[in-house]
mmCIF file of C-alpha atoms in Angstrom:
data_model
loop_
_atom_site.group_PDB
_atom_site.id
_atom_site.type_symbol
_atom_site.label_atom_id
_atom_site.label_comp_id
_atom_site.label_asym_id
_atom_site.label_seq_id
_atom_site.Cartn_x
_atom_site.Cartn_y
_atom_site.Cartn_z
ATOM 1 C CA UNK Y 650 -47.684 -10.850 -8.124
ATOM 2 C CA UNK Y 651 -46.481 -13.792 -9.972
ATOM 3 C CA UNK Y 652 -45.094 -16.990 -9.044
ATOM 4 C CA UNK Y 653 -42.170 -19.070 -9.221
ATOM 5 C CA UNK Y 654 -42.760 -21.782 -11.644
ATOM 6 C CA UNK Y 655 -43.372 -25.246 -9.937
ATOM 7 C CA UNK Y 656 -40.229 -27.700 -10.393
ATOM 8 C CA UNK Y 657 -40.181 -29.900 -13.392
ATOM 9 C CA UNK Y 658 -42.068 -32.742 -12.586
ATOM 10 C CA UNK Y 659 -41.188 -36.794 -13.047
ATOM 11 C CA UNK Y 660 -39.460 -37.469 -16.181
ATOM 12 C CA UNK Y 661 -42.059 -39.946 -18.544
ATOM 13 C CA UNK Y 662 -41.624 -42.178 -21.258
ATOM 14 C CA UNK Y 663 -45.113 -42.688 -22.819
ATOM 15 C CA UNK Y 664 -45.126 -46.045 -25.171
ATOM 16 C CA UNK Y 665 -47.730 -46.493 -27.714
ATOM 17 C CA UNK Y 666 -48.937 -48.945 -30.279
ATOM 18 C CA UNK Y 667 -51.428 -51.223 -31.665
ATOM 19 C CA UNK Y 668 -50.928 -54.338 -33.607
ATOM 20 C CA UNK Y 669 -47.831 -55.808 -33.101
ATOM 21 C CA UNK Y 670 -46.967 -53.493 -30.560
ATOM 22 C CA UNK Y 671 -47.132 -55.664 -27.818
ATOM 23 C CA UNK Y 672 -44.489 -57.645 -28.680
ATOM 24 C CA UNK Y 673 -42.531 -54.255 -30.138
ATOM 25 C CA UNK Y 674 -43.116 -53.542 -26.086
ATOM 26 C CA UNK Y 675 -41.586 -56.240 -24.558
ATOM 27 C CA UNK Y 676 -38.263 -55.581 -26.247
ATOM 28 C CA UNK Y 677 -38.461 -51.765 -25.432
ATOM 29 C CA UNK Y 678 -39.343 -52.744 -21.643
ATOM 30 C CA UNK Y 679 -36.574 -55.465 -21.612
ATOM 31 C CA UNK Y 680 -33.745 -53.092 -22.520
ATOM 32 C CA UNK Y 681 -34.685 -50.549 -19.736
ATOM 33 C CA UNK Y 682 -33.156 -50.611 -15.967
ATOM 34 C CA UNK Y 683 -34.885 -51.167 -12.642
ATOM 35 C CA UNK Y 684 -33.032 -47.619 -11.745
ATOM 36 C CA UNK Y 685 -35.010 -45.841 -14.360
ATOM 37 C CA UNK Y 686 -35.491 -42.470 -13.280
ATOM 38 C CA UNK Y 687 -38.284 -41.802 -15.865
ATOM 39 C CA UNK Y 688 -42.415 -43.453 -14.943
ATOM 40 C CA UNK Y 689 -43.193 -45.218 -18.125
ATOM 41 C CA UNK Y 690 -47.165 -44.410 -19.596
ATOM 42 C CA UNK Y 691 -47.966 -47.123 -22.218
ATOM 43 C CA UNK Y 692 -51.085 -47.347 -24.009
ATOM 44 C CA UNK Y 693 -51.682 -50.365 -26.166
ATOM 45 C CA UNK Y 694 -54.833 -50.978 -27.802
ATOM 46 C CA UNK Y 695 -57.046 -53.955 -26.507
ATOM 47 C CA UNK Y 696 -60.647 -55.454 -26.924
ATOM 48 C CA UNK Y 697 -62.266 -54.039 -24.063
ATOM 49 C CA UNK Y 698 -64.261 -57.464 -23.513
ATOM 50 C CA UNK Y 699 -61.438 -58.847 -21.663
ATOM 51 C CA UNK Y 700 -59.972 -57.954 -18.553
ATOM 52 C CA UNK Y 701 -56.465 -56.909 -19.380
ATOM 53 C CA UNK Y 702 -53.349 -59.648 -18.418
ATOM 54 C CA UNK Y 703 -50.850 -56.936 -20.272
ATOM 55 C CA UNK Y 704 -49.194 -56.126 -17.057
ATOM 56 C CA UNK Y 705 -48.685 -59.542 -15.858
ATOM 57 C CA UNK Y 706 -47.064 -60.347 -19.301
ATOM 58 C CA UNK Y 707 -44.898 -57.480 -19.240
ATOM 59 C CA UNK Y 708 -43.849 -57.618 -15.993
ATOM 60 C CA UNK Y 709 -42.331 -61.416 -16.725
ATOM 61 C CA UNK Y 710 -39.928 -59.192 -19.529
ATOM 62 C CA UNK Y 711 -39.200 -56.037 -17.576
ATOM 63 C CA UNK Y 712 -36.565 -54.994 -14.417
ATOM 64 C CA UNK Y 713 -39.409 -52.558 -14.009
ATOM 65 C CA UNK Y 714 -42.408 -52.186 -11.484
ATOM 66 C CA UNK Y 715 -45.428 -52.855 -13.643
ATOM 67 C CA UNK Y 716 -48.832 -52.413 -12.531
ATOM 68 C CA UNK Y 717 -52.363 -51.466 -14.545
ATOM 69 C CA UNK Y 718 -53.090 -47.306 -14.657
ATOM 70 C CA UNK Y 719 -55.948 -46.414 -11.489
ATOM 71 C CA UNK Y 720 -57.461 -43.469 -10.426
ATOM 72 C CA UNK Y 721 -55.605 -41.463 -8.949
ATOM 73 C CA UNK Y 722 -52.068 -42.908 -9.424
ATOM 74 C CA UNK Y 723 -49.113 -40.760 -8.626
ATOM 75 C CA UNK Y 724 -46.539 -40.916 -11.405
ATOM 76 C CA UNK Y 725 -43.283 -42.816 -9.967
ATOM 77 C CA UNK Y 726 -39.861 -43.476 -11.733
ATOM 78 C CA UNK Y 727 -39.075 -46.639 -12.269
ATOM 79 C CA UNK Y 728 -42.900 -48.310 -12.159
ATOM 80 C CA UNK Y 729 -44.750 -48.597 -15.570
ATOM 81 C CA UNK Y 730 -48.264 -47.866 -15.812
ATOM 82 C CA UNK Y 731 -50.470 -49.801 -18.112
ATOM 83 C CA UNK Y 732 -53.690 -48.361 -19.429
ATOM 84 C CA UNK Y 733 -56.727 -50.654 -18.779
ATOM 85 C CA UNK Y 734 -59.019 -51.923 -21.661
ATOM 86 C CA UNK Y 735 -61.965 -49.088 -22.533
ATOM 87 C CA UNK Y 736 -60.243 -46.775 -20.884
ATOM 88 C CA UNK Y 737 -58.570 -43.241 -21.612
ATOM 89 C CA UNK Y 738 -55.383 -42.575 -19.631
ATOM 90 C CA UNK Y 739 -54.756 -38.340 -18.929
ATOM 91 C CA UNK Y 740 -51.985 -37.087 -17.279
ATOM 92 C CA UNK Y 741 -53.272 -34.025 -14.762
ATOM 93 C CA UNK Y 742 -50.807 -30.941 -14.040
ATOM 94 C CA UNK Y 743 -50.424 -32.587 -10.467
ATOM 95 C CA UNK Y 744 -49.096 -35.348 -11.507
ATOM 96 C CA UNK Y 745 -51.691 -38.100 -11.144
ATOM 97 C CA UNK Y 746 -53.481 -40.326 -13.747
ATOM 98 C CA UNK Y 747 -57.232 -39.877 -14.648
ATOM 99 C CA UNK Y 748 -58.863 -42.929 -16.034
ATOM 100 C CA UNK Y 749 -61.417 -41.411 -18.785
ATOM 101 C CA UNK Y 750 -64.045 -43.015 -19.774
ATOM 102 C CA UNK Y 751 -65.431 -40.543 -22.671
ATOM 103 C CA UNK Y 752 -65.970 -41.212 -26.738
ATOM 104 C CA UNK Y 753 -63.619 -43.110 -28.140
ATOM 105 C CA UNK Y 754 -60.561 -41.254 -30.368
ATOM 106 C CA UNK Y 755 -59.623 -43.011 -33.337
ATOM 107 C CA UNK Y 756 -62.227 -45.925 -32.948
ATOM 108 C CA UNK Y 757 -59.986 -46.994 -29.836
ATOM 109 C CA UNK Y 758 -60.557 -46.266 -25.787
ATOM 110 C CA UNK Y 759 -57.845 -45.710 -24.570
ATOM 111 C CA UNK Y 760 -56.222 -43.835 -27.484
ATOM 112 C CA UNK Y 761 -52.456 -42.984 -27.957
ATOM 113 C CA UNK Y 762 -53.335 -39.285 -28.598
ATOM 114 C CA UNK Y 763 -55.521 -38.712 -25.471
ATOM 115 C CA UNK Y 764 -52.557 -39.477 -23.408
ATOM 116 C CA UNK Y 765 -49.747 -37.647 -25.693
ATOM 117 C CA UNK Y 766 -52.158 -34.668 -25.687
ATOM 118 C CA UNK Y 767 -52.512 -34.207 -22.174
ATOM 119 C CA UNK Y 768 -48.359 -35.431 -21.213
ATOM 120 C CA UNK Y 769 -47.824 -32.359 -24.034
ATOM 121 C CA UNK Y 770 -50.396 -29.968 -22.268
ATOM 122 C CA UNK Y 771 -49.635 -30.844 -18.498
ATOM 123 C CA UNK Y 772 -46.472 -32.134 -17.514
ATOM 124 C CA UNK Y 773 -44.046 -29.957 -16.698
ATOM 125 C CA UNK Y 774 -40.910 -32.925 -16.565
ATOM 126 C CA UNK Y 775 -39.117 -34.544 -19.247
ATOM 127 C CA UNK Y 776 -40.906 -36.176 -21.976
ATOM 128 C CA UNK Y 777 -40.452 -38.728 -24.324
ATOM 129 C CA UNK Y 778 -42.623 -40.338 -26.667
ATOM 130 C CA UNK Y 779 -42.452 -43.823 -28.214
ATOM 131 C CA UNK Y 780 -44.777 -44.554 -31.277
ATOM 132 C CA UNK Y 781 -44.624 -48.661 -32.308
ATOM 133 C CA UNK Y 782 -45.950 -50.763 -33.994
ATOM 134 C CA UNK Y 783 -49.607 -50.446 -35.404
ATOM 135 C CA UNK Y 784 -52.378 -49.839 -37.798
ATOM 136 C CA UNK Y 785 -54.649 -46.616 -38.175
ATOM 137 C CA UNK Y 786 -53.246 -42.986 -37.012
ATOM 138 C CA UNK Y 787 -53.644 -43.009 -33.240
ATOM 139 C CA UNK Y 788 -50.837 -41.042 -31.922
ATOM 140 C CA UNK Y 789 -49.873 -38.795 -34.761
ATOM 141 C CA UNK Y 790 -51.284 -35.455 -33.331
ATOM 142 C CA UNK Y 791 -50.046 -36.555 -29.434
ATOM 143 C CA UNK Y 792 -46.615 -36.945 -30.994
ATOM 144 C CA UNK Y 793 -47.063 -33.511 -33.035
ATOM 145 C CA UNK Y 794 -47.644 -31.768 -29.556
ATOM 146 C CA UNK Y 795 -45.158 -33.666 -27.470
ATOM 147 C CA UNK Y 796 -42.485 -32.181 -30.056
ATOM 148 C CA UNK Y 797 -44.072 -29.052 -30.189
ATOM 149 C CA UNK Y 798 -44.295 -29.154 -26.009
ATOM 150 C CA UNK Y 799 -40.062 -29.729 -26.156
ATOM 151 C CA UNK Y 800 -40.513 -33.470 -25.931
ATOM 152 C CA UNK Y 801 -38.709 -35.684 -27.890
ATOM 153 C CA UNK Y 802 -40.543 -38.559 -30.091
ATOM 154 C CA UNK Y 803 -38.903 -42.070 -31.176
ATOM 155 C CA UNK Y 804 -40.982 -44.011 -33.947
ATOM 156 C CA UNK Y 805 -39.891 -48.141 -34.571
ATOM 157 C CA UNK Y 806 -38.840 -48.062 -38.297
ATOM 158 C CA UNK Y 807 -40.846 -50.035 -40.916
ATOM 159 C CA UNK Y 808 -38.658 -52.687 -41.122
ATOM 160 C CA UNK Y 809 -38.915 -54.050 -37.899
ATOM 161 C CA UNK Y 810 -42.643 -53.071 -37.033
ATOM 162 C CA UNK Y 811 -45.308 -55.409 -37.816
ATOM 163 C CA UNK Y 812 -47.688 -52.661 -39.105
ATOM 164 C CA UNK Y 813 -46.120 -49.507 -39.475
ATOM 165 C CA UNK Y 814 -49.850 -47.365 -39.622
ATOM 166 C CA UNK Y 815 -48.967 -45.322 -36.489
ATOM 167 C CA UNK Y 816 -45.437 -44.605 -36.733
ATOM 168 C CA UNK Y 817 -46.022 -43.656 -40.006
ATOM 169 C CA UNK Y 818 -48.810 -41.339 -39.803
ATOM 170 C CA UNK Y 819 -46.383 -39.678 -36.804
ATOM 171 C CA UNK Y 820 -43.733 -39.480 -38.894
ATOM 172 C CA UNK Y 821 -45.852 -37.894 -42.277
ATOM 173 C CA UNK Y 822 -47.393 -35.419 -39.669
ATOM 174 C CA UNK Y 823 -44.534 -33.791 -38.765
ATOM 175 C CA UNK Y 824 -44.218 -35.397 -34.666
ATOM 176 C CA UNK Y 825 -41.004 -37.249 -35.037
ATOM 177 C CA UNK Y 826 -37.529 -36.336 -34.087
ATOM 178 C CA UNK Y 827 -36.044 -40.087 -34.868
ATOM 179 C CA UNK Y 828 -36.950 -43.082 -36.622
ATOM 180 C CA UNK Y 829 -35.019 -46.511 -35.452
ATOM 181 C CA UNK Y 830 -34.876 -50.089 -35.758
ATOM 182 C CA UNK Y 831 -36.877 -52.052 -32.427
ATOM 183 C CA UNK Y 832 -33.508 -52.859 -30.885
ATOM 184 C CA UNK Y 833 -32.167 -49.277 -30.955
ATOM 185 C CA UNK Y 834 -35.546 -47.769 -29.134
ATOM 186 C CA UNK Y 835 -34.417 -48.795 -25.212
ATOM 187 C CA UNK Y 836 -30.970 -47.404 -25.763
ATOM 188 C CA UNK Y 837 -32.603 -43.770 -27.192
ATOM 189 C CA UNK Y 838 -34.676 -43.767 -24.465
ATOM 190 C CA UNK Y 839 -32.055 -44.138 -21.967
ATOM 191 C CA UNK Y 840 -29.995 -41.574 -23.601
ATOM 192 C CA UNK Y 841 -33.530 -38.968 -23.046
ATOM 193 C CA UNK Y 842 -34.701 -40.526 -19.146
ATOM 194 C CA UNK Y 843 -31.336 -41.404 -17.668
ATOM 195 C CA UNK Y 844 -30.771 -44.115 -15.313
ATOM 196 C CA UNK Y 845 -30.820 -43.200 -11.388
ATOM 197 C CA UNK Y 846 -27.285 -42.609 -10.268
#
C-alpha cells in the first residue's frame, strides 16, 4: 500500500564559492534577516591545515545564527551552517548533516557539488542555490541537479566576482536560472526563502 509523501522539509539556501567568495559571502549574509525561514548550507573552500575561524567572521556580518556544520546537525531556519576545512558536507533525507570525509571532488574537501548533489537528491523542502565567487568548476553539476530537482540557482555576475571560474562553469553547464550583480543576490534569495511572518 503506498504512502503519503512526508511534508516538505526546511527550506535551504546552500552558498558556495572559492576565491573571493568569502568576502562575496559576507555581503550575501549581511542582506539576510534574523527571521529567515530558510537554514543556510555554505561551503567555501579552505586549506585544511587550519582550523576554520569562517564562522566567527561571519557571524560579526550576519543577523543570523552561525555555527560550523557537525555530525549530526538538524537543519534549522534561521542558523547558518558552515562546512569545516577537509570536510564534505551531505544533506541526508532526514534532515541532518553528514560530515564526509571521502576523496576529494574537484581537488577540494569539502566540495560545492557534494553538497548540491545530495540537497538535489534528498531534500524534500525548498531549495536554492547560490554559486559565487571562484576559480575551477566546483559546483557546476550540484547546480545542474538542484535545477533539475525544481530548485532554483543564483550565480554573482562577472563583474562583481573576483574570479568568476565557478559561476561560470554553472552558468555554461546549463544549472542557472539567474545571473546578478553581488548586491542583488540577498534580495533574490529572499524573494525564493521568505522571511518568517
Amino acid at each position: 500500500m503506498p504512502h503519503s509523501p512526508e511534508p516538505p522539509g526546511v527550506p535551504v539556501v546552500a552558498i558556495v564559492g572559492s576565491a573571493g567568495g568569502i568576502r562575496a559571502l559576507q555581503v550575501v549574509l549581511a542582506g539576510l534577516p534574523a527571521d529567515l525561514e530558510a537554514c543556510v548550507l555554505v561551503v567555501i573552500h579552505l586549506t585544511r591545515l587550519a582550523p576554520s575561524v569562517l564562522p566567527s567572521i561571519l557571524a560579526r556580518e550576519t543577523a543570523l545564527h552561525v555555527e560550523q556544520a557537525t555530525n549530526g546537525a538538524r537543519l534549522e531556519p534561521g542558523v547558518v551552517f558552515v562546512a569545516p576545512p577537509d570536510a564534505h558536507v551531505v544533506v541526508e533525507p532526514d534532515e541532518t548533516i553528514r560530515l564526509d570525509d571521502s576523496e576529494l571532488v574537484h581537488h577540494v574537501r569539502p566540495s560545492a557539488d557534494v553538497l548540491l548533489l545530495s540537497l538535489a537528491r534528498n531534500h524534500a523542502g525548498s531549495l536554492t542555490a547560490v554559486i559565487l565567487s571562484g576559480t575551477g568548476l566546483d559546483g557546476a553539476a550540484g547546480a545542474a541537479a538542484v535545477k533539475q530537482a525544481g530548485g532554483h540557482v543564483v550565480a554573482q555576475d562577472e563583474a562583481t566576482s573576483q574570479y568568476f571560474g565557478m559561476p561560470g562553469a554553472a552558468i555554461l553547464a546549463g544549472g542557472v536560472d539567474e545571473v546578478l550583480p553581488l548586491d542583488a543576490i540577498a534580495p533574490a534569495v529572499l524573494q525564493c526563502a521568505g522571511a518568517v511572518r
